[in-house]
Coordinates of C-alpha atoms and ligand atoms in Angstrom, one line a residue:
M2 CA -77.5 -4.6 -60.7
A3 CA -74.4 -3.6 -61.8
I4 CA -70.6 -3.2 -60.3
E5 CA -69.2 -0.1 -61.7
I6 CA -66.2 1.2 -61.8
I7 CA -67.0 5.1 -60.5
G8 CA -63.4 6.4 -59.6
T9 CA -59.6 5.8 -60.3
G10 CA -56.5 6.8 -58.8
K11 CA -52.6 6.1 -59.0
A12 CA -49.4 6.7 -56.5
V13 CA -46.2 6.4 -57.7
P14 CA -42.4 7.4 -55.8
A15 CA -41.6 10.3 -57.7
K16 CA -37.7 8.9 -57.2
K17 CA -37.7 8.1 -61.5
V18 CA -35.0 5.1 -62.1
S19 CA -33.0 4.8 -65.4
N20 CA -32.4 1.8 -66.6
N21 CA -28.5 3.7 -67.6
D22 CA -29.1 4.3 -63.3
L23 CA -29.2 0.3 -62.9
A24 CA -26.6 0.1 -65.4
S25 CA -24.1 1.7 -63.1
R26 CA -24.7 -0.7 -60.1
I27 CA -25.2 -3.8 -61.7
D28 CA -24.3 -5.6 -65.0
T29 CA -26.8 -4.5 -67.5
N30 CA -27.3 -2.5 -70.0
D31 CA -30.5 -0.1 -71.3
E32 CA -30.4 -1.8 -74.7
W33 CA -30.6 -5.6 -73.0
I34 CA -33.5 -4.2 -71.1
R35 CA -35.4 -2.3 -73.2
S36 CA -35.0 -5.3 -76.3
H37 CA -35.8 -8.1 -73.9
T38 CA -38.3 -6.3 -71.8
G39 CA -40.0 -3.2 -73.3
I40 CA -38.5 -1.2 -69.4
G41 CA -37.2 1.8 -69.3
N42 CA -37.9 3.4 -66.1
R43 CA -39.3 2.3 -62.9
H44 CA -40.0 4.6 -59.6
F45 CA -38.7 3.9 -56.7
A46 CA -40.2 4.6 -52.9
D47 CA -37.5 5.8 -49.9
E48 CA -36.6 4.1 -47.3
D49 CA -39.6 5.1 -44.8
T50 CA -42.3 4.3 -47.7
A51 CA -44.8 1.2 -47.0
C52 CA -47.5 -0.7 -48.9
S53 CA -49.6 0.9 -47.0
D54 CA -48.6 4.8 -48.0
L55 CA -48.6 4.1 -51.8
A56 CA -52.3 2.1 -51.4
L57 CA -53.3 5.3 -49.5
E58 CA -52.2 7.7 -51.8
A59 CA -53.7 6.1 -54.6
A60 CA -56.7 5.2 -52.8
K61 CA -57.4 9.2 -51.7
N62 CA -57.1 9.7 -55.5
A63 CA -59.7 6.7 -56.7
L64 CA -62.5 8.1 -53.6
A65 CA -61.8 12.0 -54.7
M66 CA -63.2 11.2 -58.2
A67 CA -65.8 8.8 -57.1
A68 CA -67.2 12.1 -55.1
G69 CA -66.8 13.9 -57.9
F70 CA -63.3 16.1 -56.9
S71 CA -61.8 17.0 -60.1
G72 CA -59.1 19.9 -59.0
A73 CA -55.1 19.9 -58.4
D74 CA -55.5 21.2 -54.5
S75 CA -53.9 18.6 -52.2
A76 CA -56.2 19.5 -49.1
E77 CA -59.4 19.6 -50.7
R78 CA -58.7 16.2 -52.3
D79 CA -58.3 14.7 -48.6
R80 CA -61.5 16.8 -47.8
A81 CA -63.3 14.8 -50.8
A82 CA -61.5 11.7 -50.0
A83 CA -62.6 11.6 -46.0
E84 CA -65.7 12.4 -47.2
S85 CA -66.3 9.9 -49.6
A86 CA -64.4 7.2 -47.9
K87 CA -67.4 6.6 -45.2
S88 CA -68.9 5.5 -47.6
I89 CA -67.3 2.2 -48.4
D90 CA -68.2 -1.0 -46.6
M91 CA -65.1 -2.6 -48.1
I92 CA -61.9 -2.8 -49.0
V93 CA -59.8 -5.4 -50.7
I94 CA -55.8 -4.4 -51.3
G95 CA -54.1 -7.0 -53.5
T96 CA -50.0 -7.2 -52.5
A97 CA -46.8 -9.8 -52.1
T98 CA -45.3 -6.6 -50.4
A99 CA -47.2 -6.2 -47.3
D100 CA -46.2 -3.9 -44.3
Y101 CA -46.3 -6.4 -42.4
F102 CA -45.4 -10.0 -42.3
G103 CA -49.1 -11.6 -42.2
C104 CA -51.2 -9.8 -40.0
P105 CA -52.0 -6.8 -39.9
S106 CA -53.6 -6.9 -43.5
T107 CA -51.9 -3.0 -45.5
A108 CA -56.0 -3.3 -46.2
C109 CA -56.5 -2.5 -41.9
I110 CA -54.0 0.5 -41.9
V111 CA -55.1 1.9 -45.1
Q112 CA -58.4 1.6 -43.8
D113 CA -57.9 3.1 -40.5
K114 CA -55.9 6.1 -42.3
L115 CA -58.6 6.5 -44.8
G116 CA -61.2 6.7 -41.4
A117 CA -64.0 4.3 -43.2
S118 CA -65.1 3.8 -40.2
R119 CA -67.4 1.3 -41.1
A120 CA -65.2 -1.5 -43.3
A121 CA -64.1 -4.2 -43.7
A122 CA -60.9 -5.3 -44.8
M123 CA -58.2 -7.6 -45.9
D124 CA -55.4 -8.1 -48.3
I125 CA -55.1 -11.0 -51.3
T126 CA -52.1 -13.4 -51.6
A127 CA -52.4 -13.6 -55.6
G128 CA -49.4 -12.5 -57.2
C129 CA -48.9 -10.1 -59.8
T130 CA -53.1 -11.6 -60.2
G131 CA -54.0 -9.9 -57.2
F132 CA -56.3 -7.2 -58.6
I133 CA -58.1 -9.0 -60.8
Y134 CA -58.8 -11.4 -57.6
G135 CA -59.2 -8.4 -55.9
M136 CA -62.2 -7.1 -58.0
E137 CA -63.8 -10.2 -58.4
T138 CA -64.1 -10.7 -54.2
A139 CA -65.1 -7.0 -53.5
A140 CA -68.0 -7.3 -56.1
G141 CA -68.9 -10.8 -54.7
I142 CA -68.4 -9.3 -51.1
L143 CA -71.0 -6.4 -52.1
S144 CA -73.3 -8.8 -54.3
I145 CA -74.4 -11.2 -51.5
N146 CA -75.0 -8.6 -49.0
T147 CA -77.9 -5.8 -50.0
E148 CA -76.6 -3.2 -47.6
R149 CA -73.0 -3.1 -49.1
K150 CA -72.9 -0.7 -52.3
R151 CA -69.1 0.3 -51.9
A152 CA -65.7 -1.5 -52.6
L153 CA -62.4 -0.2 -52.7
V154 CA -59.8 -2.6 -54.3
I155 CA -56.5 -1.6 -54.6
G156 CA -52.7 -3.2 -55.7
S157 CA -49.6 -2.0 -54.3
E158 CA -46.2 -2.9 -54.2
V159 CA -42.6 -1.5 -52.9
L160 CA -41.1 -4.3 -54.8
S161 CA -38.0 -2.3 -54.6
K162 CA -37.3 -3.5 -50.8
V163 CA -37.5 -7.4 -52.1
I164 CA -35.0 -7.1 -54.6
D165 CA -32.4 -9.1 -55.3
W166 CA -29.1 -7.1 -56.5
S167 CA -27.3 -9.7 -57.6
D168 CA -30.1 -11.0 -59.7
R169 CA -29.5 -9.0 -62.9
G170 CA -32.6 -11.4 -64.8
T171 CA -34.7 -10.2 -62.6
C172 CA -33.6 -6.9 -60.7
V173 CA -34.3 -4.5 -63.5
L174 CA -38.0 -6.2 -64.0
L175 CA -39.5 -4.5 -60.7
G176 CA -40.8 -0.9 -59.3
D177 CA -43.6 0.4 -56.9
G178 CA -46.4 2.3 -57.3
A179 CA -50.2 1.3 -55.8
G180 CA -53.3 1.6 -58.0
A181 CA -57.2 1.8 -56.8
V182 CA -60.5 1.9 -58.3
V183 CA -63.8 2.8 -56.6
I184 CA -66.3 -0.1 -57.4
E185 CA -70.5 0.6 -56.8
K186 CA -73.6 -1.3 -56.9
T187 CA -75.8 0.4 -59.1
G188 CA -79.1 0.3 -61.0
A189 CA -77.6 -0.2 -64.2
P190 CA -78.1 -3.7 -66.0
S191 CA -75.5 -6.2 -66.2
E192 CA -77.6 -8.2 -69.1
G193 CA -79.0 -7.0 -72.5
P194 CA -77.7 -3.9 -74.5
D195 CA -77.3 -1.4 -72.2
K196 CA -75.4 -3.6 -69.5
R197 CA -72.3 -2.0 -67.6
G198 CA -70.0 -2.7 -65.5
L199 CA -67.8 -5.7 -64.2
L200 CA -69.4 -8.3 -66.9
R201 CA -67.4 -11.5 -66.5
T202 CA -64.3 -12.7 -64.6
I203 CA -62.0 -15.4 -64.8
L204 CA -59.6 -17.0 -61.9
A205 CA -57.0 -19.8 -61.7
A206 CA -54.1 -21.0 -60.2
D207 CA -51.3 -23.4 -61.0
G208 CA -50.0 -24.4 -57.7
S209 CA -47.6 -26.5 -58.8
G210 CA -45.8 -23.7 -60.2
R211 CA -45.2 -21.9 -56.7
E212 CA -41.6 -22.0 -57.1
N213 CA -41.2 -20.5 -60.0
L214 CA -41.5 -17.0 -58.4
I215 CA -41.1 -17.3 -54.3
F216 CA -39.9 -15.6 -51.4
R217 CA -38.6 -18.6 -50.1
R218 CA -37.5 -17.3 -46.9
G219 CA -39.2 -16.3 -43.6
G220 CA -42.8 -17.9 -43.7
S221 CA -43.7 -20.9 -41.5
R222 CA -42.0 -22.9 -43.8
N223 CA -38.4 -21.6 -43.5
P224 CA -38.3 -19.0 -40.7
F225 CA -35.7 -17.3 -40.0
K226 CA -34.3 -18.6 -36.7
T227 CA -33.0 -16.5 -33.4
G228 CA -29.3 -15.7 -33.5
E229 CA -29.2 -17.5 -37.5
T230 CA -27.0 -14.6 -39.7
V231 CA -28.7 -14.4 -43.4
E232 CA -26.9 -13.8 -46.8
K233 CA -29.9 -11.8 -48.2
S234 CA -32.8 -10.2 -46.9
V235 CA -36.4 -11.2 -47.7
H236 CA -36.1 -11.5 -51.4
L237 CA -38.0 -12.5 -54.6
E238 CA -36.9 -15.5 -56.5
M239 CA -38.3 -16.0 -59.8
K240 CA -37.7 -18.5 -62.9
G241 CA -37.8 -16.4 -65.8
Q242 CA -37.7 -18.6 -68.3
E243 CA -40.4 -20.9 -66.8
V244 CA -42.9 -17.8 -66.0
Y245 CA -42.4 -16.5 -69.1
N246 CA -44.2 -19.1 -71.1
F247 CA -46.7 -19.1 -67.6
A248 CA -47.6 -16.3 -68.7
V249 CA -47.6 -16.4 -72.6
R250 CA -50.0 -19.3 -72.2
A251 CA -52.1 -17.5 -69.4
V252 CA -52.4 -14.3 -71.3
T253 CA -53.8 -16.3 -74.5
E254 CA -56.4 -19.0 -72.7
T255 CA -57.4 -15.4 -70.4
V256 CA -58.5 -13.7 -73.9
E257 CA -60.4 -16.6 -75.5
A258 CA -61.7 -17.7 -72.6
L259 CA -63.6 -14.5 -71.9
M260 CA -64.5 -13.8 -75.5
K261 CA -65.8 -17.2 -76.3
A262 CA -67.9 -17.0 -72.7
E263 CA -69.0 -13.5 -73.3
G264 CA -69.5 -14.2 -77.0
I265 CA -67.6 -12.0 -78.3
T266 CA -64.8 -10.9 -80.8
V267 CA -61.7 -9.4 -80.2
N268 CA -63.2 -6.3 -82.8
D269 CA -66.4 -5.8 -79.9
L270 CA -63.3 -5.0 -77.3
A271 CA -62.1 -1.5 -77.3
R272 CA -58.9 -2.1 -75.4
I273 CA -57.3 -5.1 -73.3
I274 CA -54.8 -4.3 -70.4
P275 CA -52.6 -7.0 -69.6
H276 CA -51.0 -7.1 -66.1
Q277 CA -47.1 -5.5 -67.4
A278 CA -44.5 -7.8 -66.7
N279 CA -42.6 -8.2 -70.1
A280 CA -43.8 -6.3 -72.9
R281 CA -42.8 -9.2 -75.3
I282 CA -45.1 -11.8 -73.3
V283 CA -47.7 -9.2 -74.9
Q284 CA -46.6 -9.2 -78.0
A285 CA -46.5 -13.1 -78.3
A286 CA -49.4 -13.4 -76.7
G287 CA -50.9 -10.9 -79.4
K288 CA -49.1 -12.8 -82.2
R289 CA -51.0 -15.9 -80.9
L290 CA -54.7 -14.8 -80.8
G291 CA -54.1 -12.8 -83.8
I292 CA -54.8 -9.0 -82.1
P293 CA -52.6 -6.4 -83.0
I294 CA -50.4 -5.0 -80.6
E295 CA -52.2 -1.5 -80.4
K296 CA -55.0 -3.2 -79.2
F297 CA -53.2 -3.5 -76.1
F298 CA -52.5 -1.2 -73.4
L299 CA -48.8 -0.9 -72.3
N300 CA -47.2 1.8 -70.0
I301 CA -44.2 -0.5 -68.7
E302 CA -41.5 1.5 -70.4
E303 CA -42.4 3.9 -67.6
Y304 CA -43.3 1.7 -64.5
A305 CA -41.8 -1.5 -65.2
N306 CA -43.3 -4.5 -63.3
T307 CA -45.4 -3.0 -60.0
S308 CA -47.3 -6.6 -60.1
A309 CA -50.9 -6.5 -58.4
A310 CA -50.4 -2.6 -58.9
S311 CA -49.9 -2.5 -62.6
I312 CA -53.9 -3.1 -64.1
P313 CA -55.1 -0.4 -61.9
I314 CA -52.5 2.2 -62.2
A315 CA -53.0 1.6 -66.3
L316 CA -56.8 1.9 -65.6
D317 CA -56.2 5.2 -63.7
E318 CA -53.7 6.2 -66.6
M319 CA -56.4 5.4 -69.3
N320 CA -59.7 7.1 -67.5
R321 CA -57.3 10.4 -66.5
G322 CA -55.9 10.7 -70.1
E323 CA -59.5 10.2 -71.6
Q324 CA -58.4 7.0 -73.4
L325 CA -61.9 5.4 -72.4
K326 CA -65.2 6.4 -73.3
K327 CA -68.6 5.2 -71.4
G328 CA -69.7 2.1 -73.2
D329 CA -66.4 0.8 -73.8
L330 CA -65.8 -2.9 -73.2
I331 CA -62.5 -3.8 -71.8
L332 CA -60.2 -6.8 -70.8
T333 CA -57.9 -6.8 -68.0
I334 CA -55.5 -9.9 -67.5
G335 CA -53.4 -10.4 -65.0
F336 CA -50.6 -13.3 -64.3
G337 CA -47.9 -14.0 -61.8
G338 CA -47.1 -15.7 -58.3
G339 CA -48.7 -18.7 -56.8
L340 CA -48.6 -19.3 -60.2
T341 CA -52.3 -17.5 -60.6
Y342 CA -54.4 -16.2 -63.3
G343 CA -57.1 -14.6 -65.0
G344 CA -58.9 -11.6 -66.1
N345 CA -61.8 -9.2 -66.1
L346 CA -64.1 -8.2 -69.1
I347 CA -65.7 -4.5 -68.0
V348 CA -68.2 -1.6 -69.7
W349 CA -66.6 1.1 -69.1
Ligands
LIG143 O1 -44.9 -9.9 -63.1 C1 -44.9 -11.8 -63.7 C2 -43.3 -12.2 -63.2 N1 -42.8 -11.8 -64.1 C3 -42.0 -12.3 -65.4 O2 -43.4 -12.2 -66.3 C4 -41.1 -12.1 -66.5 C5 -40.8 -13.3 -66.5 N2 -40.0 -13.4 -67.8 C6 -39.0 -12.8 -68.1 O3 -39.6 -11.7 -68.9 C7 -38.1 -12.9 -69.0 O4 -37.3 -14.7 -69.3 C8 -36.5 -12.1 -68.8 C9 -37.0 -10.8 -68.9 C10 -36.2 -12.4 -67.2 C11 -35.5 -12.8 -69.0 O5 -35.4 -13.1 -70.3 P1 -34.9 -13.8 -71.3 O6 -34.6 -13.6 -72.5 O7 -35.2 -15.2 -70.8 O8 -33.0 -13.9 -70.8 P2 -32.5 -15.4 -70.0 O9 -32.6 -14.9 -68.7 O10 -32.5 -16.5 -70.9 O11 -31.0 -14.5 -70.6 C12 -30.1 -14.5 -71.7 C13 -29.0 -13.8 -71.4 C14 -28.0 -14.7 -70.4 O12 -26.7 -14.8 -70.8 P3 -25.8 -15.6 -71.5 O13 -26.4 -16.8 -71.2 O14 -26.9 -15.6 -73.1 O15 -24.5 -15.1 -71.9 C15 -28.3 -13.9 -69.1 O16 -27.0 -13.5 -68.1 O17 -29.1 -12.4 -71.2 C16 -28.3 -12.4 -70.0 N3 -28.9 -11.2 -68.6 C17 -28.9 -9.9 -69.2 N4 -28.0 -9.5 -70.0 C18 -27.6 -7.6 -69.6 C19 -29.8 -11.6 -68.2 N5 -30.4 -10.5 -67.2 C20 -29.7 -9.3 -68.1 C21 -29.5 -8.3 -67.8 N6 -28.6 -7.3 -68.8 N7 -30.5 -7.5 -66.5

């Protein structure tokens, strides 16, 4: 039995915001952002768009692909996706910017709008590692029950709505988007020379760093009080330098641990797909590991940091751009709020 990815999709808001656009609003400039992060643009959702809206679009694209649809007609895509949605047993969404606080889950909203009537649905709170955690969770849920065959794993974020524009070190990093994959339990082998699908996952956490990436207000620790006037809306706080150091360590350790556990070297890997937080993090980790930067897939220039969405967006771009061949061994790495980190080793 193998857990294989049979469809990918993404959804990115049409509104593109360049570094120069930001420079007209806050004290920053294109040169600083590019040289410190590799970011050139980000996409921002409009006022009416929430996490589930982007997640739904990405899911439809992945479901339609899983049903064999490859055209451009959106009505036909919707028909293929609706049919495909009926086969889904589980929907897992990694997000830090859910539609609602705590309940209902964003996954339940997507489940309803897709008509995925037999699917269970839940969100995962693992920051930017949400997709990695989501893959392992969904794969485990499929594996322990013979009647469950297919799951949707989505990363979706509308980070533009939780930006603190007075924090220039953080606000320039973030973007909106969603990515999705359909995974299926197939009869292919998961061991031996013809092995396929999700081979191995590492999941890790270091809660002692929980203050380094945090939505401080609004939860049961610091609830809003009736009549209280708040200076700032709910926003993401980040200690950039601490997260940077953690991230370089997390990428290095995850790559080393997955390669060691699988008994492979970097030459066996077709590509490494890191969470797109900062190109400098990837360069520093690549240098430590002795891995050339070309081995890593990077699209941060266009989308900035879309947290849990960045890896499935990257997978969809690589897949549709024919950058992945059947049988390619790929390694994904996530790191972020919690602090959490981890990676999936997958035969495409
Ligand atoms: O998804 C996971 C979560 N996030 C991350 O992975 C992010 C991890 N951290 C980072 O990527 C980096 O720490 C940052 C990109 C956030 C910051 O880079 P840095 O090289 O650590 O910059 P810094 O915070 O040490 O700031 C250096 C200088 C400061 O000026 P002074 O005090 O040296 O005069 C900042 O005020 O850069 C200044 N600065 C800016 N200048 C122009 C900070 N932000 C900006 C900005 N534009 N946007």
